[in-house]
């Protein structure tokens, strides 16, 4: 048998499937000393026909069993080959039996009657390898195997084998990797992505132990470790984007665009933002959404790290992947405590995330990027609702300079502001929301994202009103952006109503103004700010007048939007009272003083001297909001998102596991 079947890799793989099962079970232990031809084994499994499948099932079951047994061997080449063979088995059997039930696949792989014990043994051995003091390369391969197992089906919730991963949890092994500086540097990225995927297994259908355990983690080193992995991945993406951006701004390209305007800039930026790291974003979302203790990690300050200045450790087993999908450098992951340098900007995970969001939210023209922006806004929604997060966002003693990326537009230059003031972090969040509102008023209107932006602003205002926080912010920029948004909705009423309920968004915007009108004296920084609010409303009264005419017209006719428009009509009562009260006073002042065009200061003087005679109605519920809930509203979104992430991870794992030479070279010297 040895002479006939062990002469080459291909013959080895072929013999596994064709040998009589009795002979195979005796010879398999020595087979693991040979390098596995993964491509051949997978393709062979994929091409076998129905009758042959039944004939070789015992051999596949035996091979699976011996692979699991080999994971306990002292000879590490056997362990490497066993891990890679398991990857090939999982992928090959699933590819061949895509339409088969999960139970049939389990039976094909390990025999249904023995599956529980086989998977228990497999998970225990993987746990042992991950938590032990063995080779880092073996730990990496264990994680690759687990990622392969989790992503082997397009929809992870249809992967019945994962039931055994739920029962035989490796949650503690993942936490151990994240809490240890050295392990985190080597394996943190894969561990975090694996955890994010496992959390999403049948999360709406049954009790997922990974959700339960993640929600109660309170170990500081573990949470810090998870935050560090996410932070480094986002930082690396931000750095790569900045480098590409600077590259495109130089030389002939820069000269050309300066000659013909910003015509080509948007196209260039689209190419930069195609690949987003949704797996890491999902991990951040799950941590923020499920674990309140993780909120503290967002605010932990440290020097802003320039990964470009850090030597990159080459990783031969990792293929070249698109921008934003690669883990950060190992050296950066290994050094969470960096020496403080007064010349370095201070940063934290939230700042890095805001910068990342400012990049991915620039271009939402295709579904992939739209979903990335949506996930960023969902994360910000969770943060804006958390009382502790709101406390550090508004803390005057925690000021930061946050340089957000801005979309190139014809009426403004895309220049880095070197004089960004140091402010509470909530100012950067508001800046990001204003930037999105201003830059996405387009034909293919991203209604869902606009709703989320306005709701995030509202939640922050509710906190400021509740705690009487007088934030020194350029509120006029926000008011101007909101008024321009209303103007856009009015100008494109017919087109937008064919696809969207624009009255709901208009209602949210008007109620933001109602928040400022009703409660502004409790959270606007000065009385002048309150005067400026009235000035902006009066100055832009035509927009509010036109909005009122439009919603009145729709609400007085029978039709689909009658009720929605009626709500906006009622919400405009105080805005209209202000306009109707101050406009005659301003006109009278101009006539008496023979002034054709009043200055801003003159209008403000009229406003200040006529507050006493203004009558406003108290509106209920302005400082109330519906709290975020993933189920049922977001369930479909997350199912599709996880499917997309799973496909991407599977592709990268496939490339990684096939890079065998380095592993075998490493372990051939140990034997």
mmCIF file of N, CA, C and O in Angstrom, residues 12-67:
data_model
loop_
_atom_site.group_PDB
_atom_site.id
_atom_site.type_symbol
_atom_site.label_atom_id
_atom_site.label_comp_id
_atom_site.label_asym_id
_atom_site.label_seq_id
_atom_site.Cartn_x
_atom_site.Cartn_y
_atom_site.Cartn_z
ATOM 1 N N UNK A 12 -1.662 10.420 -2.842
ATOM 2 C CA UNK A 12 -2.042 10.349 -1.426
ATOM 3 C C UNK A 12 -3.516 10.739 -1.249
ATOM 4 O O UNK A 12 -4.309 10.030 -0.639
ATOM 5 N N UNK A 13 -3.889 11.872 -1.848
ATOM 6 C CA UNK A 13 -5.261 12.351 -1.710
ATOM 7 C C UNK A 13 -6.237 11.416 -2.408
ATOM 8 O O UNK A 13 -7.338 11.157 -1.922
ATOM 9 N N UNK A 14 -5.817 10.893 -3.569
ATOM 10 C CA UNK A 14 -6.684 9.984 -4.309
ATOM 11 C C UNK A 14 -6.900 8.696 -3.533
ATOM 12 O O UNK A 14 -8.001 8.159 -3.483
ATOM 13 N N UNK A 15 -5.833 8.218 -2.909
ATOM 14 C CA UNK A 15 -5.926 6.956 -2.178
ATOM 15 C C UNK A 15 -6.864 7.061 -0.991
ATOM 16 O O UNK A 15 -7.533 6.097 -0.629
ATOM 17 N N UNK A 16 -6.923 8.226 -0.390
ATOM 18 C CA UNK A 16 -7.818 8.429 0.749
ATOM 19 C C UNK A 16 -9.255 8.095 0.358
ATOM 20 O O UNK A 16 -10.006 7.501 1.122
ATOM 21 N N UNK A 17 -9.608 8.484 -0.850
ATOM 22 C CA UNK A 17 -10.988 8.316 -1.274
ATOM 23 C C UNK A 17 -11.258 6.954 -1.903
ATOM 24 O O UNK A 17 -12.408 6.557 -2.034
ATOM 25 N N UNK A 18 -10.182 6.245 -2.312
ATOM 26 C CA UNK A 18 -10.408 5.001 -3.052
ATOM 27 C C UNK A 18 -10.009 3.736 -2.298
ATOM 28 O O UNK A 18 -10.433 2.647 -2.655
ATOM 29 N N UNK A 19 -9.155 3.851 -1.281
ATOM 30 C CA UNK A 19 -8.745 2.658 -0.534
ATOM 31 C C UNK A 19 -9.917 2.008 0.191
ATOM 32 O O UNK A 19 -10.827 2.706 0.635
ATOM 33 N N UNK A 20 -9.901 0.702 0.340
ATOM 34 C CA UNK A 20 -10.886 0.054 1.205
ATOM 35 C C UNK A 20 -10.777 0.634 2.616
ATOM 36 O O UNK A 20 -9.678 0.882 3.112
ATOM 37 N N UNK A 21 -11.904 0.870 3.252
ATOM 38 C CA UNK A 21 -11.916 1.578 4.538
ATOM 39 C C UNK A 21 -11.109 0.851 5.615
ATOM 40 O O UNK A 21 -10.512 1.484 6.487
ATOM 41 N N UNK A 22 -11.068 -0.486 5.568
ATOM 42 C CA UNK A 22 -10.308 -1.241 6.579
ATOM 43 C C UNK A 22 -8.821 -0.933 6.469
ATOM 44 O O UNK A 22 -8.133 -0.680 7.465
ATOM 45 N N UNK A 23 -8.303 -0.933 5.228
ATOM 46 C CA UNK A 23 -6.880 -0.634 5.007
ATOM 47 C C UNK A 23 -6.599 0.828 5.337
ATOM 48 O O UNK A 23 -5.591 1.167 5.961
ATOM 49 N N UNK A 24 -7.537 1.696 4.952
ATOM 50 C CA UNK A 24 -7.344 3.130 5.172
ATOM 51 C C UNK A 24 -7.199 3.451 6.648
ATOM 52 O O UNK A 24 -6.321 4.228 7.054
ATOM 53 N N UNK A 25 -8.028 2.855 7.476
ATOM 54 C CA UNK A 25 -7.996 3.170 8.907
ATOM 55 C C UNK A 25 -6.673 2.768 9.542
ATOM 56 O O UNK A 25 -6.240 3.365 10.521
ATOM 57 N N UNK A 26 -5.999 1.748 8.943
ATOM 58 C CA UNK A 26 -4.704 1.323 9.490
ATOM 59 C C UNK A 26 -3.558 2.209 8.996
ATOM 60 O O UNK A 26 -2.549 2.366 9.682
ATOM 61 N N UNK A 27 -3.697 2.752 7.814
ATOM 62 C CA UNK A 27 -2.583 3.504 7.218
ATOM 63 C C UNK A 27 -2.679 5.012 7.403
ATOM 64 O O UNK A 27 -1.696 5.727 7.227
ATOM 65 N N UNK A 28 -3.868 5.527 7.760
ATOM 66 C CA UNK A 28 -4.050 6.978 7.871
ATOM 67 C C UNK A 28 -3.099 7.661 8.851
ATOM 68 O O UNK A 28 -2.604 8.753 8.566
ATOM 69 N N UNK A 29 -2.827 7.094 10.044
ATOM 70 C CA UNK A 29 -1.939 7.795 10.975
ATOM 71 C C UNK A 29 -0.607 8.200 10.349
ATOM 72 O O UNK A 29 -0.083 9.282 10.632
ATOM 73 N N UNK A 30 -0.045 7.355 9.476
ATOM 74 C CA UNK A 30 1.237 7.709 8.861
ATOM 75 C C UNK A 30 1.063 8.675 7.692
ATOM 76 O O UNK A 30 1.994 9.367 7.298
ATOM 77 N N UNK A 31 -0.154 8.743 7.130
ATOM 78 C CA UNK A 31 -0.406 9.657 6.017
ATOM 79 C C UNK A 31 -0.153 11.115 6.389
ATOM 80 O O UNK A 31 0.213 11.930 5.553
ATOM 81 N N UNK A 32 -0.367 11.448 7.663
ATOM 82 C CA UNK A 32 -0.273 12.856 8.067
ATOM 83 C C UNK A 32 1.155 13.378 8.102
ATOM 84 O O UNK A 32 1.374 14.557 8.379
ATOM 85 N N UNK A 33 2.132 12.492 7.809
ATOM 86 C CA UNK A 33 3.506 12.971 7.658
ATOM 87 C C UNK A 33 3.718 13.577 6.267
ATOM 88 O O UNK A 33 4.711 14.248 6.007
ATOM 89 N N UNK A 34 2.745 13.332 5.342
ATOM 90 C CA UNK A 34 2.866 13.840 3.970
ATOM 91 C C UNK A 34 2.125 15.167 3.819
ATOM 92 O O UNK A 34 1.094 15.391 4.447
ATOM 93 N N UNK A 35 2.680 16.018 2.952
ATOM 94 C CA UNK A 35 2.019 17.288 2.668
ATOM 95 C C UNK A 35 0.705 17.031 1.929
ATOM 96 O O UNK A 35 0.623 16.188 1.045
ATOM 97 N N UNK A 36 -0.325 17.773 2.315
ATOM 98 C CA UNK A 36 -1.651 17.584 1.737
ATOM 99 C C UNK A 36 -1.794 18.414 0.467
ATOM 100 O O UNK A 36 -1.447 19.594 0.450
ATOM 101 N N UNK A 37 -2.295 17.789 -0.594
ATOM 102 C CA UNK A 37 -2.632 18.539 -1.794
ATOM 103 C C UNK A 37 -4.083 18.998 -1.643
ATOM 104 O O UNK A 37 -5.024 18.318 -2.037
ATOM 105 N N UNK A 38 -4.237 20.169 -1.028
ATOM 106 C CA UNK A 38 -5.568 20.642 -0.666
ATOM 107 C C UNK A 38 -6.460 20.862 -1.886
ATOM 108 O O UNK A 38 -7.643 20.518 -1.871
ATOM 109 N N UNK A 39 -5.886 21.456 -2.931
ATOM 110 C CA UNK A 39 -6.675 21.748 -4.119
ATOM 111 C C UNK A 39 -7.234 20.469 -4.733
ATOM 112 O O UNK A 39 -8.404 20.411 -5.132
ATOM 113 N N UNK A 40 -6.385 19.445 -4.789
ATOM 114 C CA UNK A 40 -6.826 18.187 -5.393
ATOM 115 C C UNK A 40 -7.907 17.533 -4.526
ATOM 116 O O UNK A 40 -8.930 17.051 -5.038
ATOM 117 N N UNK A 41 -7.677 17.507 -3.214
ATOM 118 C CA UNK A 41 -8.634 16.868 -2.321
ATOM 119 C C UNK A 41 -9.998 17.556 -2.395
ATOM 120 O O UNK A 41 -11.039 16.895 -2.495
ATOM 121 N N UNK A 42 -9.996 18.894 -2.372
ATOM 122 C CA UNK A 42 -11.257 19.635 -2.478
ATOM 123 C C UNK A 42 -11.951 19.364 -3.807
ATOM 124 O O UNK A 42 -13.154 19.097 -3.860
ATOM 125 N N UNK A 43 -11.186 19.464 -4.897
ATOM 126 C CA UNK A 43 -11.788 19.287 -6.224
ATOM 127 C C UNK A 43 -12.298 17.859 -6.403
ATOM 128 O O UNK A 43 -13.327 17.625 -7.040
ATOM 129 N N UNK A 44 -11.586 16.893 -5.845
ATOM 130 C CA UNK A 44 -12.012 15.494 -5.930
ATOM 131 C C UNK A 44 -13.345 15.294 -5.218
ATOM 132 O O UNK A 44 -14.259 14.627 -5.724
ATOM 133 N N UNK A 45 -13.466 15.913 -4.033
ATOM 134 C CA UNK A 45 -14.706 15.805 -3.275
ATOM 135 C C UNK A 45 -15.866 16.475 -4.015
ATOM 136 O O UNK A 45 -17.012 16.029 -3.944
ATOM 137 N N UNK A 46 -15.555 17.559 -4.712
ATOM 138 C CA UNK A 46 -16.592 18.310 -5.424
ATOM 139 C C UNK A 46 -17.094 17.578 -6.667
ATOM 140 O O UNK A 46 -18.224 17.789 -7.107
ATOM 141 N N UNK A 47 -16.242 16.702 -7.227
ATOM 142 C CA UNK A 47 -16.599 16.084 -8.522
ATOM 143 C C UNK A 47 -17.183 14.682 -8.399
ATOM 144 O O UNK A 47 -17.658 14.130 -9.394
ATOM 145 N N UNK A 48 -17.144 14.104 -7.224
ATOM 146 C CA UNK A 48 -17.685 12.742 -7.099
ATOM 147 C C UNK A 48 -19.196 12.757 -7.313
ATOM 148 O O UNK A 48 -19.888 13.683 -6.900
ATOM 149 N N UNK A 49 -19.717 11.701 -7.982
ATOM 150 C CA UNK A 49 -21.152 11.658 -8.252
ATOM 151 C C UNK A 49 -21.896 10.996 -7.100
ATOM 152 O O UNK A 49 -21.303 10.563 -6.112
ATOM 153 N N UNK A 50 -23.222 10.910 -7.239
ATOM 154 C CA UNK A 50 -24.072 10.444 -6.151
ATOM 155 C C UNK A 50 -23.714 9.079 -5.597
ATOM 156 O O UNK A 50 -23.589 8.895 -4.388
ATOM 157 N N UNK A 51 -23.524 8.077 -6.504
ATOM 158 C CA UNK A 51 -23.211 6.723 -6.042
ATOM 159 C C UNK A 51 -21.847 6.669 -5.377
ATOM 160 O O UNK A 51 -21.647 5.975 -4.384
ATOM 161 N N UNK A 52 -20.898 7.402 -5.964
ATOM 162 C CA UNK A 52 -19.540 7.387 -5.425
ATOM 163 C C UNK A 52 -19.492 8.018 -4.035
ATOM 164 O O UNK A 52 -18.718 7.603 -3.177
ATOM 165 N N UNK A 53 -20.347 9.023 -3.829
ATOM 166 C CA UNK A 53 -20.414 9.670 -2.512
ATOM 167 C C UNK A 53 -20.745 8.638 -1.442
ATOM 168 O O UNK A 53 -20.115 8.587 -0.382
ATOM 169 N N UNK A 54 -21.747 7.825 -1.724
ATOM 170 C CA UNK A 54 -22.132 6.799 -0.760
ATOM 171 C C UNK A 54 -20.995 5.802 -0.537
ATOM 172 O O UNK A 54 -20.752 5.352 0.585
ATOM 173 N N UNK A 55 -20.261 5.501 -1.613
ATOM 174 C CA UNK A 55 -19.190 4.501 -1.529
ATOM 175 C C UNK A 55 -18.009 4.995 -0.691
ATOM 176 O O UNK A 55 -17.386 4.214 0.037
ATOM 177 N N UNK A 56 -17.716 6.293 -0.792
ATOM 178 C CA UNK A 56 -16.524 6.800 -0.086
ATOM 179 C C UNK A 56 -16.858 7.455 1.254
ATOM 180 O O UNK A 56 -15.977 7.973 1.929
ATOM 181 N N UNK A 57 -18.143 7.427 1.643
ATOM 182 C CA UNK A 57 -18.520 8.106 2.887
ATOM 183 C C UNK A 57 -17.766 7.552 4.093
ATOM 184 O O UNK A 57 -17.313 8.310 4.952
ATOM 185 N N UNK A 58 -17.614 6.235 4.158
ATOM 186 C CA UNK A 58 -16.887 5.642 5.287
ATOM 187 C C UNK A 58 -15.449 6.146 5.334
ATOM 188 O O UNK A 58 -14.896 6.389 6.412
ATOM 189 N N UNK A 59 -14.843 6.311 4.149
ATOM 190 C CA UNK A 59 -13.469 6.817 4.094
ATOM 191 C C UNK A 59 -13.382 8.265 4.586
ATOM 192 O O UNK A 59 -12.454 8.641 5.302
ATOM 193 N N UNK A 60 -14.358 9.074 4.190
ATOM 194 C CA UNK A 60 -14.366 10.479 4.636
ATOM 195 C C UNK A 60 -14.560 10.538 6.146
ATOM 196 O O UNK A 60 -13.877 11.294 6.846
ATOM 197 N N UNK A 61 -15.482 9.702 6.658
ATOM 198 C CA UNK A 61 -15.692 9.647 8.107
ATOM 199 C C UNK A 61 -14.414 9.242 8.841
ATOM 200 O O UNK A 61 -14.053 9.825 9.872
ATOM 201 N N UNK A 62 -13.733 8.257 8.276
ATOM 202 C CA UNK A 62 -12.491 7.773 8.889
ATOM 203 C C UNK A 62 -11.410 8.851 8.834
ATOM 204 O O UNK A 62 -10.679 9.069 9.811
ATOM 205 N N UNK A 63 -11.322 9.519 7.680
ATOM 206 C CA UNK A 63 -10.329 10.584 7.536
ATOM 207 C C UNK A 63 -10.596 11.701 8.535
ATOM 208 O O UNK A 63 -9.668 12.212 9.178
ATOM 209 N N UNK A 64 -11.854 12.085 8.673
ATOM 210 C CA UNK A 64 -12.217 13.140 9.635
ATOM 211 C C UNK A 64 -11.806 12.730 11.049
ATOM 212 O O UNK A 64 -11.196 13.517 11.794
ATOM 213 N N UNK A 65 -12.133 11.505 11.403
ATOM 214 C CA UNK A 65 -11.802 11.003 12.747
ATOM 215 C C UNK A 65 -10.294 11.031 12.994
ATOM 216 O O UNK A 65 -9.833 11.493 14.043
ATOM 217 N N UNK A 66 -9.509 10.563 12.008
ATOM 218 C CA UNK A 66 -8.062 10.515 12.188
ATOM 219 C C UNK A 66 -7.439 11.912 12.171
ATOM 220 O O UNK A 66 -6.399 12.143 12.810
ATOM 221 N N UNK A 67 -8.059 12.840 11.438
ATOM 222 C CA UNK A 67 -7.599 14.242 11.484
ATOM 223 C C UNK A 67 -7.728 14.789 12.899
ATOM 224 O O UNK A 67 -6.804 15.427 13.433
#
